[in-house]
CSV table of N, CA and C in Angstrom, one decimal:
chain,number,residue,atom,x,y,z
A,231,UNK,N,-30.0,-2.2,3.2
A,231,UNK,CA,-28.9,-1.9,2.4
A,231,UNK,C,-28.0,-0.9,3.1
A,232,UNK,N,-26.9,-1.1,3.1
A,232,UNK,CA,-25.8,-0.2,3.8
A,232,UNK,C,-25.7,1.0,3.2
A,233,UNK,N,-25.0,2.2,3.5
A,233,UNK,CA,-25.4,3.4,3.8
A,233,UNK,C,-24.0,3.5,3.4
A,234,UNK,N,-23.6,4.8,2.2
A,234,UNK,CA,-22.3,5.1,1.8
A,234,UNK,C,-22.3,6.5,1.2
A,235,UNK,N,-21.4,7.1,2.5
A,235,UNK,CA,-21.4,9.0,2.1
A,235,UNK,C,-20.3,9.5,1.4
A,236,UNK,N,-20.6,9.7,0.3
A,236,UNK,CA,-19.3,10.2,-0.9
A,236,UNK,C,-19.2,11.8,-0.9
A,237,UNK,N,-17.9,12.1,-0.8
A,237,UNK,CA,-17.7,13.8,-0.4
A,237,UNK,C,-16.5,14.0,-1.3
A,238,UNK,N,-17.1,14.9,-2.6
A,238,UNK,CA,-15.9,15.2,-4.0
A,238,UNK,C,-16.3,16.1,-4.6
A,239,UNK,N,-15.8,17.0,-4.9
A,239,UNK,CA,-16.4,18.1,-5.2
A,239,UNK,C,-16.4,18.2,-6.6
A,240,UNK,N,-15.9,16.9,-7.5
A,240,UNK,CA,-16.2,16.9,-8.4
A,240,UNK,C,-16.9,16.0,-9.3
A,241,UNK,N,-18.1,16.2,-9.6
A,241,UNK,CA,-19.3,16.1,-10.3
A,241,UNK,C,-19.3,14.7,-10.6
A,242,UNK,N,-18.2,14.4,-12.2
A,242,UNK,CA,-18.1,13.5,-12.7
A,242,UNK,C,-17.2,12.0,-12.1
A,243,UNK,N,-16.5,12.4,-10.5
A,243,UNK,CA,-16.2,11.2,-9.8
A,243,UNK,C,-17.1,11.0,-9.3
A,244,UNK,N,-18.2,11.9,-8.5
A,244,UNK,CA,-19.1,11.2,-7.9
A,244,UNK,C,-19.8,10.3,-8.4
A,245,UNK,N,-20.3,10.3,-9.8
A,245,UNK,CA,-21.6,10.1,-10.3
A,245,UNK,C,-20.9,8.8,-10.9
A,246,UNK,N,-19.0,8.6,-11.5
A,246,UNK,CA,-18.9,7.3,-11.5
A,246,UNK,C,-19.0,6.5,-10.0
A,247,UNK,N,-18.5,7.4,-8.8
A,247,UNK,CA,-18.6,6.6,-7.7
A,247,UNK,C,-20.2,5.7,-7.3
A,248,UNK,N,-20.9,6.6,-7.7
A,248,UNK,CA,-22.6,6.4,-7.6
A,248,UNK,C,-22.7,5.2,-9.1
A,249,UNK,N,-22.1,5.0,-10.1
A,249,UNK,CA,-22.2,4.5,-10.8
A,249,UNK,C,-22.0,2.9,-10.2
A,250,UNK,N,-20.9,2.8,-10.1
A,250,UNK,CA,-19.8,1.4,-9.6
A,250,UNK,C,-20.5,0.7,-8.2
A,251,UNK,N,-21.0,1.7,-7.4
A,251,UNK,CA,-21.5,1.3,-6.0
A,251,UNK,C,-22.6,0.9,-6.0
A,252,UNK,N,-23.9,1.8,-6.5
A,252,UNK,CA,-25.4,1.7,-5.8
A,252,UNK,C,-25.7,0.4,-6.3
A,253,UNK,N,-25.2,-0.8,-6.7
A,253,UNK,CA,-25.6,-2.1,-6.8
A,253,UNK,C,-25.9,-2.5,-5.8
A,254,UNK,N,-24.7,-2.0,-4.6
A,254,UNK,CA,-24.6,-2.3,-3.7
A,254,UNK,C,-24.8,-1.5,-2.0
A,255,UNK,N,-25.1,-0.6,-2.4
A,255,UNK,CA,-25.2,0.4,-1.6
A,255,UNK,C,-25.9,1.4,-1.5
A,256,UNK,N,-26.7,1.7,-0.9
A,256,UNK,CA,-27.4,3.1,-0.8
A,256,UNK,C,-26.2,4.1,-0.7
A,257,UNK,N,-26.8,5.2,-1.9
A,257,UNK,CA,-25.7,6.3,-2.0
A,257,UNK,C,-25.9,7.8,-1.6
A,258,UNK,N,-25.3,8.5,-0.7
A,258,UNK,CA,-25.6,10.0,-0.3
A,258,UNK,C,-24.0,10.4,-0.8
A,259,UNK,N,-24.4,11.6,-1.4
A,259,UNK,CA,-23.3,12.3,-1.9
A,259,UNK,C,-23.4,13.9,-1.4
A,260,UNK,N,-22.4,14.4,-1.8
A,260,UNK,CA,-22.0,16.3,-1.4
A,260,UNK,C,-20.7,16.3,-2.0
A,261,UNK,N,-20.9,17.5,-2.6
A,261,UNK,CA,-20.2,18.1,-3.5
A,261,UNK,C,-18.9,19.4,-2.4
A,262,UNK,N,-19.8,19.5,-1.4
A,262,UNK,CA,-18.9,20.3,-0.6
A,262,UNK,C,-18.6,19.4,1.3
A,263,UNK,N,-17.4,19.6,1.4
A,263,UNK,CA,-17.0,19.3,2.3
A,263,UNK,C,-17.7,19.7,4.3
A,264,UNK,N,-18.1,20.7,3.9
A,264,UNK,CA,-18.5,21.2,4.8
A,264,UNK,C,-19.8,20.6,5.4
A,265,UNK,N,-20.8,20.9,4.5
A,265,UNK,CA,-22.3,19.9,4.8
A,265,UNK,C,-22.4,18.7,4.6
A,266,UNK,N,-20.7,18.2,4.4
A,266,UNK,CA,-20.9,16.8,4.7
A,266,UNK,C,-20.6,16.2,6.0
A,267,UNK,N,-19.8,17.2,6.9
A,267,UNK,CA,-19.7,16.6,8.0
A,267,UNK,C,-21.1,16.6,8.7
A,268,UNK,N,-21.9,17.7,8.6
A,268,UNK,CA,-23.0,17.5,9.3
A,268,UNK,C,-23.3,16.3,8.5
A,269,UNK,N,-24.1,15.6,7.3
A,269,UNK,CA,-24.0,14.1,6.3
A,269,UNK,C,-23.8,13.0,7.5
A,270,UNK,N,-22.8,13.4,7.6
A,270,UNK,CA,-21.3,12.1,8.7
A,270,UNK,C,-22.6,11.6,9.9
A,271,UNK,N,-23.1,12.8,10.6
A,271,UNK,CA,-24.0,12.6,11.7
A,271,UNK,C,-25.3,12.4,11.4
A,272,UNK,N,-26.1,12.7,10.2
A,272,UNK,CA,-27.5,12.5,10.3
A,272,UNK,C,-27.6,11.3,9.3
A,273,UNK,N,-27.0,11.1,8.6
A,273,UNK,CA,-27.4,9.9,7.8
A,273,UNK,C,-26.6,8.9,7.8
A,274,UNK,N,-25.7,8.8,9.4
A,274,UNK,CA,-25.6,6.9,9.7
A,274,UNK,C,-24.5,6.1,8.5
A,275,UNK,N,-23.8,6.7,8.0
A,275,UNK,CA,-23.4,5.9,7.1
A,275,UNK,C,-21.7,5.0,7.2
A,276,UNK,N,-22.2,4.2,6.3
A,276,UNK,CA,-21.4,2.4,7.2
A,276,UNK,C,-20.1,3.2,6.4
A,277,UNK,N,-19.5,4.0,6.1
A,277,UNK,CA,-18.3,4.1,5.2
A,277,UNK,C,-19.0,5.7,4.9
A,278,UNK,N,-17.5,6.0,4.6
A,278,UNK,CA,-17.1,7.5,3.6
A,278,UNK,C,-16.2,7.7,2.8
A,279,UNK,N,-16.3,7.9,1.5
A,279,UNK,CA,-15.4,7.9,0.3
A,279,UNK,C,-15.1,9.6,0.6
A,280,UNK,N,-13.7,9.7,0.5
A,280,UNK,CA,-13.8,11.0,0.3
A,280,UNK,C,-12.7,11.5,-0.1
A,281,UNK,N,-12.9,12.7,-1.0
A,281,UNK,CA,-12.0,13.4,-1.4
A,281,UNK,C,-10.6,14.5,-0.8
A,282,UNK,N,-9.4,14.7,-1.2
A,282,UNK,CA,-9.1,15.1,-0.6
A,282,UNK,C,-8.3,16.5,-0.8
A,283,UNK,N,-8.7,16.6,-2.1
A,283,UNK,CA,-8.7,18.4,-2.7
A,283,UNK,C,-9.4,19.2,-3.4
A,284,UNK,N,-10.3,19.9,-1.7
A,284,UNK,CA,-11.9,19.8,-2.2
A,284,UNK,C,-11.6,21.6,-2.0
A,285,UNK,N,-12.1,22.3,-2.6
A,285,UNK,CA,-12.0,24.0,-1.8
A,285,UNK,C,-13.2,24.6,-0.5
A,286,UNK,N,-12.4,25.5,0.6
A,286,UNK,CA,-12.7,26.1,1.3
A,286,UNK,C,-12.7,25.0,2.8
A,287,UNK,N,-12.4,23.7,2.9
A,287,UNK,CA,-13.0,22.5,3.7
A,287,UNK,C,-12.1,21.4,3.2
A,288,UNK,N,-10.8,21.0,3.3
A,288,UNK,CA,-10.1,19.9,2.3
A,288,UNK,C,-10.0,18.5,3.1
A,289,UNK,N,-10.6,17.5,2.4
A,289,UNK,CA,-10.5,16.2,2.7
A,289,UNK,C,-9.6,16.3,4.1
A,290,UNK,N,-8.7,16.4,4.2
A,290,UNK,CA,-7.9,16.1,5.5
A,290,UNK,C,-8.5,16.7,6.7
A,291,UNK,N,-9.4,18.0,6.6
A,291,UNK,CA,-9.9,18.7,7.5
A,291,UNK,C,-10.4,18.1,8.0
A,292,UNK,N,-11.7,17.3,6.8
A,292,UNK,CA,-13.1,16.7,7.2
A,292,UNK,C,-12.7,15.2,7.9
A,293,UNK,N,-11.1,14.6,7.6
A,293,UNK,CA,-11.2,13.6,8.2
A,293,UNK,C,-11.0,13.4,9.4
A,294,UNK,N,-10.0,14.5,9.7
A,294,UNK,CA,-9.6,15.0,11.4
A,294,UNK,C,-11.2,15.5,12.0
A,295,UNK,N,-11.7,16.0,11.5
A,295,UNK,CA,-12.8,16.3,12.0
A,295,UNK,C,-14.1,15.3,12.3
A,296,UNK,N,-14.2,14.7,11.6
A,296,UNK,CA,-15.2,13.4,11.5
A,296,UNK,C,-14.5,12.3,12.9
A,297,UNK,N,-12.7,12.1,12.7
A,297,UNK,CA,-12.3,11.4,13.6
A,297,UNK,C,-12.1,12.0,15.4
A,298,UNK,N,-12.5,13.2,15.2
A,298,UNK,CA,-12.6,13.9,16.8
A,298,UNK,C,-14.2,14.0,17.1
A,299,UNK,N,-15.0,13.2,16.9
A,299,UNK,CA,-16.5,13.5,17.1
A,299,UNK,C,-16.5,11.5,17.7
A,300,UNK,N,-17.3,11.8,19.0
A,300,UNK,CA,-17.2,9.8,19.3
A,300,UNK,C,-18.4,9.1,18.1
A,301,UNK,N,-19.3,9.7,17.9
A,301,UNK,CA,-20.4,9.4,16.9
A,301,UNK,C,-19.8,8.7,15.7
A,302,UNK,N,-19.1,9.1,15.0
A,302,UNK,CA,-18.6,9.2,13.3
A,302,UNK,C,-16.8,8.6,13.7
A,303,UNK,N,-16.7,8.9,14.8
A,303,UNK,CA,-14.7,8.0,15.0
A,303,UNK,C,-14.7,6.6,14.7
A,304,UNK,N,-15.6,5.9,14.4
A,304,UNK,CA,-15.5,4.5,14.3
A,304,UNK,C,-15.4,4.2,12.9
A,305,UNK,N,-16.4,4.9,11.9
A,305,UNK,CA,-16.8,4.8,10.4
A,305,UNK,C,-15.8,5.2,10.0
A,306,UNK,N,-15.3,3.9,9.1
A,306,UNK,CA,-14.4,4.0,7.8
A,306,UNK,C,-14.5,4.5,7.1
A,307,UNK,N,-12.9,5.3,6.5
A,307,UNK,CA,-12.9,6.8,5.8
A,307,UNK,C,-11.9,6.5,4.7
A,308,UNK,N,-12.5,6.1,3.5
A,308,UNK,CA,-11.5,5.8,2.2
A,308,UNK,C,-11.1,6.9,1.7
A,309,UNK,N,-9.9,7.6,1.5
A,309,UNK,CA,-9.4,8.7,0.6
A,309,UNK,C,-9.3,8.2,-0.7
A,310,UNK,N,-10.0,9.1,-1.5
A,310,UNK,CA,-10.0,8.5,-3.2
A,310,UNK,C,-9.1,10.1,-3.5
A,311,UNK,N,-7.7,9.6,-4.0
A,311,UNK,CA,-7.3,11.0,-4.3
A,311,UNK,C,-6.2,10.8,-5.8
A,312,UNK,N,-6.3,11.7,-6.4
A,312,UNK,CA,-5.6,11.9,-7.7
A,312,UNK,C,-4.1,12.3,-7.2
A,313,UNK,N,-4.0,12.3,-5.8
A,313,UNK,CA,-2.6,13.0,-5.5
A,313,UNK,C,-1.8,11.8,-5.2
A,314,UNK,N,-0.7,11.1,-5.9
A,314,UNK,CA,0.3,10.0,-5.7
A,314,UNK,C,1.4,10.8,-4.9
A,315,UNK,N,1.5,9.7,-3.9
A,315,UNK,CA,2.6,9.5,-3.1
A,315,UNK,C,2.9,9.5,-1.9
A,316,UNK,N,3.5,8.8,-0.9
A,316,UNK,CA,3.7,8.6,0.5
A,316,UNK,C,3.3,9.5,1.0
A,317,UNK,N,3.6,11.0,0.9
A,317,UNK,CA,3.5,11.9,1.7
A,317,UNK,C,1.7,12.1,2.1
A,318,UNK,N,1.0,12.2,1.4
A,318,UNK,CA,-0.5,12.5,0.9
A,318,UNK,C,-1.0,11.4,1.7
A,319,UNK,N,-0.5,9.6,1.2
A,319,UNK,CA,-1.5,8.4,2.3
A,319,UNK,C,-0.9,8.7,3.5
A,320,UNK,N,0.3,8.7,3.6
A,320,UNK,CA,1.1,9.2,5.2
A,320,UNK,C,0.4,10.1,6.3
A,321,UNK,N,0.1,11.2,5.7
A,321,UNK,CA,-0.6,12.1,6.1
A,321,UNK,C,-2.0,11.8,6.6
A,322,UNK,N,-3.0,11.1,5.6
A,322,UNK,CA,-4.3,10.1,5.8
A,322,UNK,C,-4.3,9.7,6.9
A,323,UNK,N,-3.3,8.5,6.8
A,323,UNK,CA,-3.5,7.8,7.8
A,323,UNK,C,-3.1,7.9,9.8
A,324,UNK,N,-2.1,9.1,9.4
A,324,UNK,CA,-1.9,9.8,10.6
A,324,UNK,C,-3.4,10.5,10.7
A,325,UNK,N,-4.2,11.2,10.5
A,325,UNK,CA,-5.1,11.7,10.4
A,325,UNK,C,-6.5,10.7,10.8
A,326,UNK,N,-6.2,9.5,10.5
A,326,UNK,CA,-7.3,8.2,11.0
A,326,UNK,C,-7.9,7.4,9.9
A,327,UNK,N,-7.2,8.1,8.3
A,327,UNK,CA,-8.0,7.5,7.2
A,327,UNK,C,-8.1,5.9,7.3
A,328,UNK,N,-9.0,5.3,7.3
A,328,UNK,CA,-8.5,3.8,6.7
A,328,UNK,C,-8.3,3.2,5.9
A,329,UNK,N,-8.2,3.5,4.8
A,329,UNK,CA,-7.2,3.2,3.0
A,329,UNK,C,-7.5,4.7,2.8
A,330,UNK,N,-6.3,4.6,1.7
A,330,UNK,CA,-6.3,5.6,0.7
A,330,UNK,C,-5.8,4.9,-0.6
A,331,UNK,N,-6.8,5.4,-1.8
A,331,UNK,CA,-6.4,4.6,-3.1
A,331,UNK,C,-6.6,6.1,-3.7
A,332,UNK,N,-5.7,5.6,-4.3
A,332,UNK,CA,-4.8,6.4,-5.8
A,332,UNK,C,-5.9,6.5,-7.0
A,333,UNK,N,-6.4,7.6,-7.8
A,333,UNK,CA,-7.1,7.8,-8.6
A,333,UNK,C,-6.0,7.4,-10.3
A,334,UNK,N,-6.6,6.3,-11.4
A,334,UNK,CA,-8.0,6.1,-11.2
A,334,UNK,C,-8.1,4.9,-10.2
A,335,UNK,N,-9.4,4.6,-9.9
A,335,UNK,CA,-9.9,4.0,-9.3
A,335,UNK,C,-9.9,2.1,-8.8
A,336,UNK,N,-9.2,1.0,-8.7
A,336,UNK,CA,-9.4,-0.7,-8.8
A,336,UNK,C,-10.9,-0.6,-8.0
A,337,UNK,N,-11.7,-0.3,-8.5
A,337,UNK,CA,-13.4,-0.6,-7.8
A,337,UNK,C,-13.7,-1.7,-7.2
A,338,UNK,N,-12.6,-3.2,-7.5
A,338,UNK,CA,-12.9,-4.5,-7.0
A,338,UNK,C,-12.4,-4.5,-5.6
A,339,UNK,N,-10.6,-3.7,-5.9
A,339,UNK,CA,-10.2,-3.9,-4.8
A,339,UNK,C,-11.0,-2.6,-3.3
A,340,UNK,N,-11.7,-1.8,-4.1
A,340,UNK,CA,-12.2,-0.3,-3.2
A,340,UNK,C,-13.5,-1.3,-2.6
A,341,UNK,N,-14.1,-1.4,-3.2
A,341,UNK,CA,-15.5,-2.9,-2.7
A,341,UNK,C,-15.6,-3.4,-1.5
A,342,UNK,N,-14.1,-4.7,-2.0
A,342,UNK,CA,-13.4,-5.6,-1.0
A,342,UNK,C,-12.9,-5.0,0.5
A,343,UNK,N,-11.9,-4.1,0.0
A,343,UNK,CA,-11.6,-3.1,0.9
A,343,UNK,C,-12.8,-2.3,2.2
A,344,UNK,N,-13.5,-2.2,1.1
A,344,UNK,CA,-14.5,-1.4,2.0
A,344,UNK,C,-15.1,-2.3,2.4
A,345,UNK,N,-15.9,-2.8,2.4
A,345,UNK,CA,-16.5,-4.3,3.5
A,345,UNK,C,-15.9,-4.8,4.3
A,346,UNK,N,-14.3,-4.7,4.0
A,346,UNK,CA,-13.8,-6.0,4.8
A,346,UNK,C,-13.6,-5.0,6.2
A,347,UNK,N,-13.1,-3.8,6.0
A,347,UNK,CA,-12.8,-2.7,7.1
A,347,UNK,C,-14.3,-2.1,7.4
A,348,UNK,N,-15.3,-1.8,7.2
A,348,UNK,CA,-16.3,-1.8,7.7
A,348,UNK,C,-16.6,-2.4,9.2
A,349,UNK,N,-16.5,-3.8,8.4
A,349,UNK,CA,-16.7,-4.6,9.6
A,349,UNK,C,-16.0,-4.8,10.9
A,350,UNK,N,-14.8,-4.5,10.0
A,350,UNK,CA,-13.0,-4.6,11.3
A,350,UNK,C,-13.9,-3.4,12.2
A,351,UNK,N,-13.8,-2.4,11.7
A,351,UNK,CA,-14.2,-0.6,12.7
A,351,UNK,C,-15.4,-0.8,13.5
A,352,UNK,N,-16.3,-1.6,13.0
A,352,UNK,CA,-17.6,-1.0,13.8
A,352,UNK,C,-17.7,-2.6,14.2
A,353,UNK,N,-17.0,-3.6,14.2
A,353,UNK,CA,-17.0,-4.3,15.5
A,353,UNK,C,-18.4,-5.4,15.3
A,354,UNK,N,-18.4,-5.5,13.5
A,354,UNK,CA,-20.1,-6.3,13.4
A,354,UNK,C,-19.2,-7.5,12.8
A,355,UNK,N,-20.3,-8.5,12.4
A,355,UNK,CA,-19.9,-9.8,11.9
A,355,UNK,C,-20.8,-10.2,10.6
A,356,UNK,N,-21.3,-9.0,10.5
A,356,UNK,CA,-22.7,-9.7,9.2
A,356,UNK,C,-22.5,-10.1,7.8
A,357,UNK,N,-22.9,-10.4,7.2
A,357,UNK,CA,-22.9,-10.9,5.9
A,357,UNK,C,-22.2,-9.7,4.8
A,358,UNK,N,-21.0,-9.7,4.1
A,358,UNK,CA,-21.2,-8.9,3.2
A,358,UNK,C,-21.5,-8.8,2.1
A,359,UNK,N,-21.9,-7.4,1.9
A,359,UNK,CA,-23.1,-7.5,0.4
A,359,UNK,C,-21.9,-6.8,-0.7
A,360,UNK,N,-20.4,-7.5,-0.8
A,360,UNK,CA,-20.1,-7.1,-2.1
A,360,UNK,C,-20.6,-8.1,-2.9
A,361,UNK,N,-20.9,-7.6,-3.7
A,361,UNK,CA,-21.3,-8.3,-5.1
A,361,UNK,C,-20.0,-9.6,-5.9
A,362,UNK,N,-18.7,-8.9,-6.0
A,362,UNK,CA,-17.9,-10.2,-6.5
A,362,UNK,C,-17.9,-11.5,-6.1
A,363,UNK,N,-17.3,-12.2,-6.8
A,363,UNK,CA,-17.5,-13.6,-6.4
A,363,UNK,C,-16.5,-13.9,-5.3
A,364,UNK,N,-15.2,-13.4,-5.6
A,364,UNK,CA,-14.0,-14.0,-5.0
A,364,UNK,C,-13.8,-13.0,-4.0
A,365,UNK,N,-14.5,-12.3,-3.6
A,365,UNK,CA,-14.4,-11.4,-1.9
A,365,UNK,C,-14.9,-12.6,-0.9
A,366,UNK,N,-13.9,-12.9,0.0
A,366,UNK,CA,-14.2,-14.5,0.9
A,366,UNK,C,-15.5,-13.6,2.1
A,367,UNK,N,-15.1,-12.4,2.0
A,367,UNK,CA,-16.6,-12.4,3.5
A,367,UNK,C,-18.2,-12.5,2.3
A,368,UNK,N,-17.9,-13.1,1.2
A,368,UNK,CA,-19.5,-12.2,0.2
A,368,UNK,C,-19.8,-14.1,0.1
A,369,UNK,N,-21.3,-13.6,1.1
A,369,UNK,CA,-22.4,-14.8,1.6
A,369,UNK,C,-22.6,-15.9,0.3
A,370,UNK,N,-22.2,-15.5,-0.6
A,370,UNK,CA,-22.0,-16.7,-1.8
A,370,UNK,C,-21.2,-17.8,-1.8
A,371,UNK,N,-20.5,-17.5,-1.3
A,371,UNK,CA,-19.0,-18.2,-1.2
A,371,UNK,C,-18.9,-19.2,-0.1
């Protein structure tokens, strides 16, 4: 099962993030920004949900930082943020994010998304394990 590092410092996103996903994914979470970059390096993970107005360590730090390390520059970095507007994904994705979705949450399209860029980044071809029907890479289809 694929490996998915969620970094939010707040309680009740994570635990729907851990809700919506672990069907499909093994879930590691952190509540703080900081000991999740060390996260980023020891537990391998195919993707990172992450937040990006977290205190003391703010999402944008951790993603500049995750994308200046060669280990973790490849792994896809979804910004899940309550903050609307150009300026905020603009900024993301100057920074290396690869999606940024708008809170609340399309979990079909965050799924899709995340499989299908998984595999673009890290350059694999495997089977994906979203669960919906109508995602064209999910081995059902």
């Amino acid at each position: 099962m694929q490996r998915i590092l969620i970094v939010d410092d707040d309680e009740s996103m994570r635990g729907l993030l851990r809700a919506r996903l672990s069907d499909s994914y093994e879930i590691i979470d952190y509540r703080q920004s900081r000991t999740s970059f060390r996260a980023g390096l020891e537990h391998k993970p195919e993707a990172i949900f992450l937040d990006l107005m977290m205190p003391k360590f703010s999402g944008f730090e951790l993603c500049q930082s995750l994308r200046s390390v060669s280990y973790t520059s490849r792994i896809p970095i979804f910004v899940i943020s309550g903050e609307a507007g150009i300026t905020h994904k603009k900024h993301c994705e100057d920074l290396g994010a690869t999606a940024y979705f708008e809170k609340p949450v399309d979990f079909i399209k965050l799924k899709g998304n995340g499989c299908r860029n998984s595999h673009q980044e890290r350059g694999t071809q495997s089977a994906c394990p979203c669960p919906h029907a109508d995602h064209p890479e999910n081995p059902r289809n």
